[in-house]
mmCIF file of C-alpha atoms in Angstrom:
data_model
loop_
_atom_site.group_PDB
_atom_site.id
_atom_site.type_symbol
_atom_site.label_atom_id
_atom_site.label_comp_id
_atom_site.label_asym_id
_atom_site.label_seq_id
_atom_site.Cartn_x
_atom_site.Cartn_y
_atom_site.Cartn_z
ATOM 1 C CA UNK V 1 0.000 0.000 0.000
ATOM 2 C CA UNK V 2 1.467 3.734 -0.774
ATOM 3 C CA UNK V 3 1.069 6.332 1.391
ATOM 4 C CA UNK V 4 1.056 10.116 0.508
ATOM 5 C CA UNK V 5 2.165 13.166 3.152
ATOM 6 C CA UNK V 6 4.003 16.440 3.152
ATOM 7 C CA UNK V 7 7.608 14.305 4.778
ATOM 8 C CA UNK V 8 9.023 11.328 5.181
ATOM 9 C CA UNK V 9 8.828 11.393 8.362
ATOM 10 C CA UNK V 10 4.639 11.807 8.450
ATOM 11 C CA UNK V 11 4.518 8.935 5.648
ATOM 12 C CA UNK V 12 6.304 6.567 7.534
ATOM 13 C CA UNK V 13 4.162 7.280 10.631
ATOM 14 C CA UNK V 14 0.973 6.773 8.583
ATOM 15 C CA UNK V 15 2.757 3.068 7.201
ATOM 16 C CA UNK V 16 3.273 2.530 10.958
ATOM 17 C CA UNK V 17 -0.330 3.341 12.062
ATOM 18 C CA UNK V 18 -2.124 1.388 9.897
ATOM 19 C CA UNK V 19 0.090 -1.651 8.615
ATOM 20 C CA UNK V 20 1.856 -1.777 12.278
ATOM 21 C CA UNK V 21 5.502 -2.522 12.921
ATOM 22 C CA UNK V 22 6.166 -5.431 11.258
ATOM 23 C CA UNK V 23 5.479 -3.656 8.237
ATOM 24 C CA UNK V 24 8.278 -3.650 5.504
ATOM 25 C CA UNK V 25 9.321 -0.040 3.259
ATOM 26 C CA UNK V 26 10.055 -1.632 -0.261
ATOM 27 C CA UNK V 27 10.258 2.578 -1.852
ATOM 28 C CA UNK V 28 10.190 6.058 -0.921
ATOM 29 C CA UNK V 29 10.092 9.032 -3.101
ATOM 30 C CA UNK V 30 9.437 12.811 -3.753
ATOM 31 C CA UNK V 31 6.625 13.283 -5.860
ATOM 32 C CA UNK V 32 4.622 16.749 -6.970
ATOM 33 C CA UNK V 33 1.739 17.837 -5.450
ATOM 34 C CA UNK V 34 -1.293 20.178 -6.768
ATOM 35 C CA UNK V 35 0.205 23.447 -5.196
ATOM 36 C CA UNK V 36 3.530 22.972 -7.477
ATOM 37 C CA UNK V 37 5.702 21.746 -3.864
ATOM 38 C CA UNK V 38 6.150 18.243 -2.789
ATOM 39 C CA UNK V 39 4.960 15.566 -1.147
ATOM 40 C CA UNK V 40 6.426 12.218 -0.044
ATOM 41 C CA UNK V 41 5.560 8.577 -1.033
ATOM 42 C CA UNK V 42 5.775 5.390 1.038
ATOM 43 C CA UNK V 43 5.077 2.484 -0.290
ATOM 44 C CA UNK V 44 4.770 -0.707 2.358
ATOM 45 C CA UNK V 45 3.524 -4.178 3.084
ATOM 46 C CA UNK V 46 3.465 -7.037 4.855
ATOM 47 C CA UNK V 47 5.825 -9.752 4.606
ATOM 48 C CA UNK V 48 3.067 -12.157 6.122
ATOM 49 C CA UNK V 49 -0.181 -10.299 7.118
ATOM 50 C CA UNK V 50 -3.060 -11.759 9.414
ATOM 51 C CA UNK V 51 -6.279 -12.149 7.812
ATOM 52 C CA UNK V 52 -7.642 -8.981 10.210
ATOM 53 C CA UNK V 53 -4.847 -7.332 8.251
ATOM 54 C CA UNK V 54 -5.858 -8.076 5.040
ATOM 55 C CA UNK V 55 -9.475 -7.354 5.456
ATOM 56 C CA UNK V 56 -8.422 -3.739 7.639
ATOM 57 C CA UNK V 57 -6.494 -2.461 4.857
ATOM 58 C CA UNK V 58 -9.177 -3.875 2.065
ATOM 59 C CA UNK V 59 -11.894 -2.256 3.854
ATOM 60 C CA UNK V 60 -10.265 1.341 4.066
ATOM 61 C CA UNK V 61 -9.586 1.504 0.188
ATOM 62 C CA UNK V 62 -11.602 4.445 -1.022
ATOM 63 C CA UNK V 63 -12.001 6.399 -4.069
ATOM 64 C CA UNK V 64 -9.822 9.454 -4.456
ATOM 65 C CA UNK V 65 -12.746 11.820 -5.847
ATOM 66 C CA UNK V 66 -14.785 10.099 -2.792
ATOM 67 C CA UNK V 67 -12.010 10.502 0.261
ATOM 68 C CA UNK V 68 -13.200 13.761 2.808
ATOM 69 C CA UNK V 69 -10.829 15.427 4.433
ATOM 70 C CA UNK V 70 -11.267 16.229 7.907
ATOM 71 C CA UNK V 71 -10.008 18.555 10.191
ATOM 72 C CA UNK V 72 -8.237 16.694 12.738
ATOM 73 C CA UNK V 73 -9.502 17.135 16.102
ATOM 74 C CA UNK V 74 -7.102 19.920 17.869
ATOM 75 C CA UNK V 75 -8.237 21.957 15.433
ATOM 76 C CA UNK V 76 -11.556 21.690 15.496
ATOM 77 C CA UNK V 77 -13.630 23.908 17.673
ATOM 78 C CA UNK V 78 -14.887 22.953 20.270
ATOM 79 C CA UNK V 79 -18.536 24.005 19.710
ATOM 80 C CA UNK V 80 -19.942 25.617 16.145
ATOM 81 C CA UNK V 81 -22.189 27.428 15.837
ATOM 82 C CA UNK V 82 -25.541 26.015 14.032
ATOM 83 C CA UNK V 83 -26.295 28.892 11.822
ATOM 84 C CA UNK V 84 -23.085 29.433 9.885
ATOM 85 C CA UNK V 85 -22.710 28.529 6.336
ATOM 86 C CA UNK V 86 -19.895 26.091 5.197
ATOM 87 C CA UNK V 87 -18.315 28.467 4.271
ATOM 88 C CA UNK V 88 -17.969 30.374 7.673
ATOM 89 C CA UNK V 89 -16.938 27.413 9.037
ATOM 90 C CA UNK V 90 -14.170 26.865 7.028
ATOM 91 C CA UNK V 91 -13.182 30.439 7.689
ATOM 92 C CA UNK V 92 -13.626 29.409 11.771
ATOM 93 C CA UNK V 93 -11.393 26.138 11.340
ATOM 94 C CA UNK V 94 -8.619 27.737 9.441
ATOM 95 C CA UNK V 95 -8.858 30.622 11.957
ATOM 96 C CA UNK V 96 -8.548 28.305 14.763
ATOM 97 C CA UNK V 97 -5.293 26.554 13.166
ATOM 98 C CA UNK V 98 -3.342 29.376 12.529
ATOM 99 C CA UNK V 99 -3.792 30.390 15.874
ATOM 100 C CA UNK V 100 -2.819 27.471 17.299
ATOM 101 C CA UNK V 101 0.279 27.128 15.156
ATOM 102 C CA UNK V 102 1.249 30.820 15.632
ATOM 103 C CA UNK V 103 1.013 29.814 19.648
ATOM 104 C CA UNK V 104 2.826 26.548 18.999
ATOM 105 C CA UNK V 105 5.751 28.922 17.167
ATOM 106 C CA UNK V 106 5.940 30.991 19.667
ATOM 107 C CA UNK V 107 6.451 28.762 22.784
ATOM 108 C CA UNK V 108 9.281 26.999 21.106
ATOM 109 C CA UNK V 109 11.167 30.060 19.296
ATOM 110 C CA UNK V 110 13.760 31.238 20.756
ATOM 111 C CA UNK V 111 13.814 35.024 21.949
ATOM 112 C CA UNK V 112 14.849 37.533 19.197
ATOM 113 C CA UNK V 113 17.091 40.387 19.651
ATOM 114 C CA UNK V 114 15.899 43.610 19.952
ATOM 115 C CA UNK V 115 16.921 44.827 15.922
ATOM 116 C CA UNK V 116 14.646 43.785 13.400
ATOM 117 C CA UNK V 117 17.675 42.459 11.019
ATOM 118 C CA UNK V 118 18.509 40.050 13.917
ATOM 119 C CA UNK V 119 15.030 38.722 14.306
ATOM 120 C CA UNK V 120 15.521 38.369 10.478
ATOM 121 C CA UNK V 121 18.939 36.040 11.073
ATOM 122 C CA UNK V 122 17.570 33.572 14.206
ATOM 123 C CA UNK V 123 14.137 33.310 12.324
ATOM 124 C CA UNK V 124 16.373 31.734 8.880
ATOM 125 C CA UNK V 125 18.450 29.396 11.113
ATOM 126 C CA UNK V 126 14.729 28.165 13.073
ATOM 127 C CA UNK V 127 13.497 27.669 9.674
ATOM 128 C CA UNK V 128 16.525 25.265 8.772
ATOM 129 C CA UNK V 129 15.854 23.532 11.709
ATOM 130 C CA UNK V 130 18.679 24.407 13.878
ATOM 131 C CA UNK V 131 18.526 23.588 17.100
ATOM 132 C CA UNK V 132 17.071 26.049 20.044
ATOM 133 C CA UNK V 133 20.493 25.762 21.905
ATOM 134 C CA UNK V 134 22.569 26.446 18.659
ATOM 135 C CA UNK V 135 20.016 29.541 17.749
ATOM 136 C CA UNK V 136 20.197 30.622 21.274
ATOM 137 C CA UNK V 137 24.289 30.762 20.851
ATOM 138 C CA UNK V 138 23.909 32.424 18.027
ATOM 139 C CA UNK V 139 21.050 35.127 18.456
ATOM 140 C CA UNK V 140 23.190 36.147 22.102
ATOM 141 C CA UNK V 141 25.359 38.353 19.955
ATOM 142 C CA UNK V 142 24.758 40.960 17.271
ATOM 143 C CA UNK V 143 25.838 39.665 13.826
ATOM 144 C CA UNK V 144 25.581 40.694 10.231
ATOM 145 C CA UNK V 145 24.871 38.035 7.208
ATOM 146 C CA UNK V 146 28.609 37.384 7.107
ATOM 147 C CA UNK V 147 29.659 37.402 10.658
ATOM 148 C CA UNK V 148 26.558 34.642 10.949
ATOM 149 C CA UNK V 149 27.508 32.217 8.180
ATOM 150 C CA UNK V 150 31.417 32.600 9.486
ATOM 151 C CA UNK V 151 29.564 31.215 13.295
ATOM 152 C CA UNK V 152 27.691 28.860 11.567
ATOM 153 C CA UNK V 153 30.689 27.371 9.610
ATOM 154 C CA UNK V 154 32.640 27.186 13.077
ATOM 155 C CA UNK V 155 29.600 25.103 14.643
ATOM 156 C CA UNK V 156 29.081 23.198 11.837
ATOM 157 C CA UNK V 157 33.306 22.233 11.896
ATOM 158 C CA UNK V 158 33.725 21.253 15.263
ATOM 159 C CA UNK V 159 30.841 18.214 14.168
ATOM 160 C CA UNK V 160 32.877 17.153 11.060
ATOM 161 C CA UNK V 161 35.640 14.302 10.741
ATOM 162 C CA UNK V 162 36.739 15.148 7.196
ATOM 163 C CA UNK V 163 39.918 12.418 7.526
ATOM 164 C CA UNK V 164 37.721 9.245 7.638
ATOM 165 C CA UNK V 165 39.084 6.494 5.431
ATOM 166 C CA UNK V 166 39.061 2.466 5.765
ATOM 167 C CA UNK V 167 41.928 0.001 5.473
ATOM 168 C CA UNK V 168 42.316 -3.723 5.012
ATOM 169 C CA UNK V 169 40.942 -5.335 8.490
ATOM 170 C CA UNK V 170 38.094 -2.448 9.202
ATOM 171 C CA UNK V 171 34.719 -3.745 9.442
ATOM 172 C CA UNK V 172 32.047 -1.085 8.787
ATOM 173 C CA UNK V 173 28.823 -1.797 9.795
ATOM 174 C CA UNK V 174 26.143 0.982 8.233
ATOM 175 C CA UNK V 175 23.033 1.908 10.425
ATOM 176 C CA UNK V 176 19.945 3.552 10.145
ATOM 177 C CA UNK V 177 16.235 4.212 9.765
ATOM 178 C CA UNK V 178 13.852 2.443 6.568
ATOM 179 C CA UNK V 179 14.721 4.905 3.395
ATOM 180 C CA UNK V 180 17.453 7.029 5.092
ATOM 181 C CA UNK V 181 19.608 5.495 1.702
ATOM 182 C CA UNK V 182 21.973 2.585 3.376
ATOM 183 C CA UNK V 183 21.927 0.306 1.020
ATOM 184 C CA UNK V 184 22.942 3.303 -1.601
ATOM 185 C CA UNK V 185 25.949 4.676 0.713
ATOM 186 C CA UNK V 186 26.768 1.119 0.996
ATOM 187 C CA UNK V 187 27.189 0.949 -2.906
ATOM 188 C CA UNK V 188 29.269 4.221 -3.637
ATOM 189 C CA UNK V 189 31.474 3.503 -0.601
ATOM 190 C CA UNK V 190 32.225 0.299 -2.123
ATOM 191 C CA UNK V 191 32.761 1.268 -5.636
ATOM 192 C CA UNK V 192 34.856 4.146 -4.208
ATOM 193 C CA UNK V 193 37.387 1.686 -2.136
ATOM 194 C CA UNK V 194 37.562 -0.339 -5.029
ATOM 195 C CA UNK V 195 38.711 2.976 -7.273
ATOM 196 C CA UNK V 196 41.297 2.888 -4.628
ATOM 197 C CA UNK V 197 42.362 -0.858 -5.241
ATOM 198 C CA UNK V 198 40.863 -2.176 -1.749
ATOM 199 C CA UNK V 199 39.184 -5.475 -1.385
ATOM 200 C CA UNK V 200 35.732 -5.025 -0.311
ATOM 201 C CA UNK V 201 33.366 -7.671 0.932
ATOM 202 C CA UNK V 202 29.493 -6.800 1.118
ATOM 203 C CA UNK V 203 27.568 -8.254 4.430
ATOM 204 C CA UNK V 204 23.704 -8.653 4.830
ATOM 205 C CA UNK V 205 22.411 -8.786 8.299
ATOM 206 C CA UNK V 206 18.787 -8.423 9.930
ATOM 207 C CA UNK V 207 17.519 -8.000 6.579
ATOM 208 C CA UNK V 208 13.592 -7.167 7.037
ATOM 209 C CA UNK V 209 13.361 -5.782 3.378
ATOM 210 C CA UNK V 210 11.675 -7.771 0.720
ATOM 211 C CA UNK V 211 14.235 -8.533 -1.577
ATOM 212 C CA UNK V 212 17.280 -7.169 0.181
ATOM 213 C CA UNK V 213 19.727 -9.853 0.357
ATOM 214 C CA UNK V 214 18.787 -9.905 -3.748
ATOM 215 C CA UNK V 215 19.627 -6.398 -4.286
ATOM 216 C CA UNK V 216 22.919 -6.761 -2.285
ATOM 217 C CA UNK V 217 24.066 -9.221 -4.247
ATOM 218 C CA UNK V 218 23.222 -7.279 -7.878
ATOM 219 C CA UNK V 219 25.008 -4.038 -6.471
ATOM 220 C CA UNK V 220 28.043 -6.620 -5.463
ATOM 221 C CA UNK V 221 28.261 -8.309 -8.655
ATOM 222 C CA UNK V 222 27.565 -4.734 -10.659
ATOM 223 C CA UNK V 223 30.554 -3.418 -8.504
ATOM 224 C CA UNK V 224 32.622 -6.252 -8.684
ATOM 225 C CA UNK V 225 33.061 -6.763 -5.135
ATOM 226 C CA UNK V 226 32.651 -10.287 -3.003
ATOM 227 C CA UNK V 227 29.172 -11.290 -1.352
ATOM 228 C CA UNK V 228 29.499 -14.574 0.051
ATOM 229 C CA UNK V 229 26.273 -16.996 0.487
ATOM 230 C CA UNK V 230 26.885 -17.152 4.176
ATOM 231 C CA UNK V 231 27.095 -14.292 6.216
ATOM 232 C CA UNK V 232 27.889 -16.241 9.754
ATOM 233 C CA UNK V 233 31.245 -17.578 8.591
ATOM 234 C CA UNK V 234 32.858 -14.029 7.255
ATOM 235 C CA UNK V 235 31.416 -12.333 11.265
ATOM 236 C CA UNK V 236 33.056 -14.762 13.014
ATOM 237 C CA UNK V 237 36.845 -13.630 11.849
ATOM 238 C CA UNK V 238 37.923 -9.891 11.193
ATOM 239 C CA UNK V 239 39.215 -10.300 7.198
ATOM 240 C CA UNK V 240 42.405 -8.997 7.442
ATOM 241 C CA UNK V 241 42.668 -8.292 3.775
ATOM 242 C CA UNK V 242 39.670 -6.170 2.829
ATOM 243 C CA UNK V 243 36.908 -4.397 4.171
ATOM 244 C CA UNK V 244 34.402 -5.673 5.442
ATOM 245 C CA UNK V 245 30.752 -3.362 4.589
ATOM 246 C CA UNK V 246 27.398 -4.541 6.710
ATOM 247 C CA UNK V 247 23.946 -3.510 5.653
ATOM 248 C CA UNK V 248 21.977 -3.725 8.955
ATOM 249 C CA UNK V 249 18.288 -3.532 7.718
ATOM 250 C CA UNK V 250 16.494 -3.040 10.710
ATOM 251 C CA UNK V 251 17.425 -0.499 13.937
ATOM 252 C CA UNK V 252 15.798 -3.354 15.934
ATOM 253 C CA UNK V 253 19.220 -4.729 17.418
ATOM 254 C CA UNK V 254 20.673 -4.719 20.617
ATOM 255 C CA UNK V 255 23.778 -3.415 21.761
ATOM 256 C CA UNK V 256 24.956 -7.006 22.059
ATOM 257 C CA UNK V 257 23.698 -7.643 18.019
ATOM 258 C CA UNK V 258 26.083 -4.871 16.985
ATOM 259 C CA UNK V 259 29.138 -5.941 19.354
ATOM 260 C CA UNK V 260 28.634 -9.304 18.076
ATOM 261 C CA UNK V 261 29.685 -7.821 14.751
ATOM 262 C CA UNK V 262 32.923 -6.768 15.605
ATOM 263 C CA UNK V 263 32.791 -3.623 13.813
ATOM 264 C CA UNK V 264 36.036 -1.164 13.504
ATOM 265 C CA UNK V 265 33.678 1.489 12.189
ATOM 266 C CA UNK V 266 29.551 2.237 12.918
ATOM 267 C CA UNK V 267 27.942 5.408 10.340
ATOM 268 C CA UNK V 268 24.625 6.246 11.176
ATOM 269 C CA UNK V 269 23.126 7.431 7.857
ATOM 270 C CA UNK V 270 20.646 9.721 8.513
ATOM 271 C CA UNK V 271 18.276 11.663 5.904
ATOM 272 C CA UNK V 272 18.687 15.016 5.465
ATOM 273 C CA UNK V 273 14.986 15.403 5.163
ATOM 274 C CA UNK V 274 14.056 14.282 8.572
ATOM 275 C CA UNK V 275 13.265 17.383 11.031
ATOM 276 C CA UNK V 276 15.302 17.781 14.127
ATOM 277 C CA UNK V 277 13.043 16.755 16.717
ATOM 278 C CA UNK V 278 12.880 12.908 14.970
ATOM 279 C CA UNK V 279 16.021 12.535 14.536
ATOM 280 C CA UNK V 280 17.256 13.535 17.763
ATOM 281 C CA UNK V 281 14.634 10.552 19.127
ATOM 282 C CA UNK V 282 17.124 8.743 16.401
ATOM 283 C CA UNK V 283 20.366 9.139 18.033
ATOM 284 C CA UNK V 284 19.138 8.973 21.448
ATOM 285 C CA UNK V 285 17.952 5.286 20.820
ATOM 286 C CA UNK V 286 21.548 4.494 18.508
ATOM 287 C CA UNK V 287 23.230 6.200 20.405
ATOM 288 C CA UNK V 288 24.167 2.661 22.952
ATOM 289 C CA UNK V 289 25.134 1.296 19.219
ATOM 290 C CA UNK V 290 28.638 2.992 19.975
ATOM 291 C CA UNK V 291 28.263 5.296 16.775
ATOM 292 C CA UNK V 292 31.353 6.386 15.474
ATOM 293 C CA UNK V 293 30.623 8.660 12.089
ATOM 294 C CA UNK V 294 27.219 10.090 11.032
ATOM 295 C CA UNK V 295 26.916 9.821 7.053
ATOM 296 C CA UNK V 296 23.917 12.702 6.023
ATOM 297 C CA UNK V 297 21.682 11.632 2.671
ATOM 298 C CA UNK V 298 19.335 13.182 0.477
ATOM 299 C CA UNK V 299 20.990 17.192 0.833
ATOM 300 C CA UNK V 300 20.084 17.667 -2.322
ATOM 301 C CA UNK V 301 16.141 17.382 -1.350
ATOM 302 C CA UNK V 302 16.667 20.574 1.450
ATOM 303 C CA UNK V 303 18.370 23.205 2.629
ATOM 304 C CA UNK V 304 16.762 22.111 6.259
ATOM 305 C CA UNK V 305 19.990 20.143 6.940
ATOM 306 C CA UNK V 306 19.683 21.635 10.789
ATOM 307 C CA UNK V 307 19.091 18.178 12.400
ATOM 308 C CA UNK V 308 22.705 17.514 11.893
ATOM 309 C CA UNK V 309 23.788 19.679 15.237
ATOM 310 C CA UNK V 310 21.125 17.223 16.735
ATOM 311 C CA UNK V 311 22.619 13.905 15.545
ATOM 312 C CA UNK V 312 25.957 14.754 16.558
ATOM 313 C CA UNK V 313 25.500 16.298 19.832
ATOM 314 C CA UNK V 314 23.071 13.459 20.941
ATOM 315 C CA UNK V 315 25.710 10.385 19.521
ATOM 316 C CA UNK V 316 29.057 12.029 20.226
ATOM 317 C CA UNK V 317 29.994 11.161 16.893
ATOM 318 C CA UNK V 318 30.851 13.200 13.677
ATOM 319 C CA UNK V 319 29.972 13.976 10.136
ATOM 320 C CA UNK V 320 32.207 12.820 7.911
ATOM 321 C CA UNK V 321 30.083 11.953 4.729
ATOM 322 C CA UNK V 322 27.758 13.559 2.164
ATOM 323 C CA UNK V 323 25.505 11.975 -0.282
ATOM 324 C CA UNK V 324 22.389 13.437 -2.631
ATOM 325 C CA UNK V 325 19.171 10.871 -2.293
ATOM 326 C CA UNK V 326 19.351 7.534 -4.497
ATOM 327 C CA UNK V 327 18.704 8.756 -7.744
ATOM 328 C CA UNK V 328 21.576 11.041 -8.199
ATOM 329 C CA UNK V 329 24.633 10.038 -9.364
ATOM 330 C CA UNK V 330 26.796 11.402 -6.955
ATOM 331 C CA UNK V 331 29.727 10.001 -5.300
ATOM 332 C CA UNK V 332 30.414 10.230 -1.170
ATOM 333 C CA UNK V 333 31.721 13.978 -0.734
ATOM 334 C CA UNK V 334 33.680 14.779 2.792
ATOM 335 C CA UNK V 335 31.788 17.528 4.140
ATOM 336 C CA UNK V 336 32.803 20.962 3.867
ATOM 337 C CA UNK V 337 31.776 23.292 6.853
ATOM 338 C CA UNK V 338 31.416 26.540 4.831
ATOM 339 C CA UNK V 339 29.541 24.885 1.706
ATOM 340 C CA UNK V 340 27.021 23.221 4.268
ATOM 341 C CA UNK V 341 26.429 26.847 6.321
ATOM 342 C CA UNK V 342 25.806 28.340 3.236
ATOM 343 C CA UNK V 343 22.917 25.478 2.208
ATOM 344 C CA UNK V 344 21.631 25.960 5.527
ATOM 345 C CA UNK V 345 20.921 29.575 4.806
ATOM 346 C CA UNK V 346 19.470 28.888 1.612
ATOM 347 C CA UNK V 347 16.033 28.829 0.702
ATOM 348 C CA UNK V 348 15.271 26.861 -2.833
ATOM 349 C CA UNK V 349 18.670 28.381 -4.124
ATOM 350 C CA UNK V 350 18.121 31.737 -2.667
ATOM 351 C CA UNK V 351 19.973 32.991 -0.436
ATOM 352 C CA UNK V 352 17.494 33.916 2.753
ATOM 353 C CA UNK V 353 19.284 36.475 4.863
ATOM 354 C CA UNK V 354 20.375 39.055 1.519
#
């Protein structure tokens, strides 16, 4: 079944609502929407679905032209009254959200300074998703558009590791949420170690995907890179004469799963377009996985790339590679802190504080 919302984030929550947890992501991707933005598509299933399942998800099949859309209930009043028209209700309801969002923006923003151009300067870095603390840092002293990126490059540095590189022996196991792009990373870091003349073996582990192991095994043989049958026999021993990658498919491992791997290395990829607030409840719960580089996908889909402060403050560990979403044909890129302050203060190409 494919569901439709306005992120990731509220696509996979709908997947997780209706087909449960043991539902399996076999896509995601941006598509248009009516109003010329985007929306985001999740298509799911289950791997073996009870028959309550199957009739739940047959019964709530509707017609597009036929499907109402409701109000949902915080936003609703909580008495109308009977004599307006549709009309004026609609005008009431919308009303009534706006309010509540404008509340809901102002309890979590963080205090402006008193010049207008400042309010300007914290209100771009909120609407990349920084974090409060970081904004807080930053709106404390008075700064013009260039002293402000020149800040935000220095925060931005301190979270990046731009000397990460692997060696024959390292085992590097790749973490991370349903569609954050692992199985992609996994594929350019290989092809890029074997540019470099390394031996590279490809690992499947807690696949939950439907056709995973399958689509391992096509990138290894496309790559030209080893995949061996049995996965059990290459974890056992550290191969001293490659590297070692593992796809972990699922984030439902223990911290005893990933110390049973014996991993040198552990990158949490995370998806650019995931807002702060999720994926700081990411890297708290990863964060007993002993995380040891944070690898950020999809920036070419945002300029929101805030949650990164998040991700590395909560884990401890640092950014040390780039990639665009699955469909570009980018390689990994070492982050640069100066390049990545100036896409945070972009908005759709344009620069939002000039």
């Amino acid at each position: 079944k494919t569901f439709t919302a306005e992120s990731n984030t509220s696509a996979l929550k709908q997947v997780r609502a209706e087909l449960g947890g043991d539902s399996v992501v076999l896509k995601t991707r941006r598509v248009s929407n009516k109003t010329g933005g985007y929306d985001y598509e999740v298509t799911a299933c289950l791997d073996k679905p009870t028959a309550a399942q199957v009739s739940t998800v047959t019964t709530k099949k509707e017609s597009p032209a036929a499907r109402r859309v409701t109000a949902p209930a915080w936003t609703r009043p909580d008495t109308a009254p009977k004599s307006v028209s549709a009309e004026t209700d609609n005008e009431l309801s919308l009303t009534s959200i706006n309010a509540k969002l404008e509340r809901l923006l102002t309890l979590s923003a963080v205090t402006p300074s008193s010049t207008e151009s400042d309010a300007g300067l914290t209100g771009v870095l909120r609407d990349a998703d920084v974090p409060a603390d970081v904004v807080g840092r930053i709106a404390s002293a008075s700064l013009d558009t260039a002293q402000l990126e020149k800040i935000l490059s220095e925060e931005i540095g301190s979270r990046i590791d731009a000397t990460l590189s692997f060696n024959a022996g390292d085992r590097v196991v790749v973490l991370g949420p349903s569609g954050a792009g692992k199985t992609s990373v996994i594929g350019k870091l290989a092809a890029q170690l074997v540019t470099e003349r390394k031996r590279v073996t490809i690992v499947g582990v807690h696949q939950s995907k439907v056709g995973a192991i399958d689509e391992l095994q096509s990138l290894a043989e496309l790559i030209g890179v080893d995949n061996p049958p049995s996965s059990a026999k290459i974890l056992r021993t550290v191969d001293p004469s490659g590297v070692v990658l593992v796809d972990t498919g699922s984030l439902s491992l223990s911290g005893e799963d990933i110390a049973a791997l014996n991993a040198t290395h552990a990158l949490l990829v995370i998806p650019a377009i995931w807002r702060t607030s999720d994926l700081a409840t990411l890297a708290d719960r990863v964060a007993v996985f002993g995380i040891t580089h944070v690898v950020l996908t999809m920036t070419d889909l945002t300029h929101r790339i805030g949650g990164l402060f998040a991700v590395c403050d909560v884990t401890g560990a640092k950014l040390a590679l780039l990639s665009d979403s699955p469909s570009g044909a980018d390689c990994l890129r070492v982050p640069a802190a100066n390049a990545l302050a100036a896409q945070l203060l972009s908005n759709g190409g344009t620069h939002a504080v000039r």
